[in-house]
Steps between C-alpha positions, in 0.01 A plus 500: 500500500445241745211337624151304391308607216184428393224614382178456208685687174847484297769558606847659311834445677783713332740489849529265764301349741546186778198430626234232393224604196151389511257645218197478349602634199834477270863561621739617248858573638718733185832431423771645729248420800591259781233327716571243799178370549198234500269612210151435473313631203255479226820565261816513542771659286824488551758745344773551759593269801298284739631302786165306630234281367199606278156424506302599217144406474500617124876530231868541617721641295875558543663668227827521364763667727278403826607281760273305745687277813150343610253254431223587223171390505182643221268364253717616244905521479699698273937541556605676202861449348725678718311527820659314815265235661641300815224276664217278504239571215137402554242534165307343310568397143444275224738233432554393132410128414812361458594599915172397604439162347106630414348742315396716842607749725782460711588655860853552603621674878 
């Protein structure tokens, strides 16, 4: 499929699209599944491949087995072992004490 989609629910990708994706709810894209697109999304999960950047206003996850070429930005960031990430990652996360120099949160980009 090509083109934009968007739209206000979730959304499951199990063939290909190129085209960007703007959501109000969760994106999950299965294994075997290629996208080549800008995401935007509560959620985004990521099974198969993704060439663009992500957006998430809520969790990312990329499993084992996925690959994402693209910039990744969400409140929360999880690569499992065995996925393929190639970018910039933007989250938020606590640094232990010993990187940080204090006893507080730290910010990385």
């Amino acid at each position: 499929m090509r083109g934009r989609v968007s739209g206000d629910g979730d959304l499951l990708i199990e063939g290909s699209i190129e085209g960007d994706i703007t959501l109000r709810g969760d994106l999950t894209l299965i294994g075997g599944a290629r996208a080549t697109s800008n995401v935007e999304a509560q959620a985004v999960t990521v099974q198969g491949e993704l060439d663009g950047d992500i957006l998430a206003r809520g969790v990312v996850r990329i499993e084992a087995g996925a690959r994402v070429h693209g910039d990744v930005r969400g409140e929360l960031v999880a690569i499992e072992d065995g996925a393929e990430f190639n970018g910039r990652l933007d989250a938020d996360f606590d640094l232990p004490p010993e990187l940080t120099g204090t006893a507080g949160t730290g910010r990385r980009r």
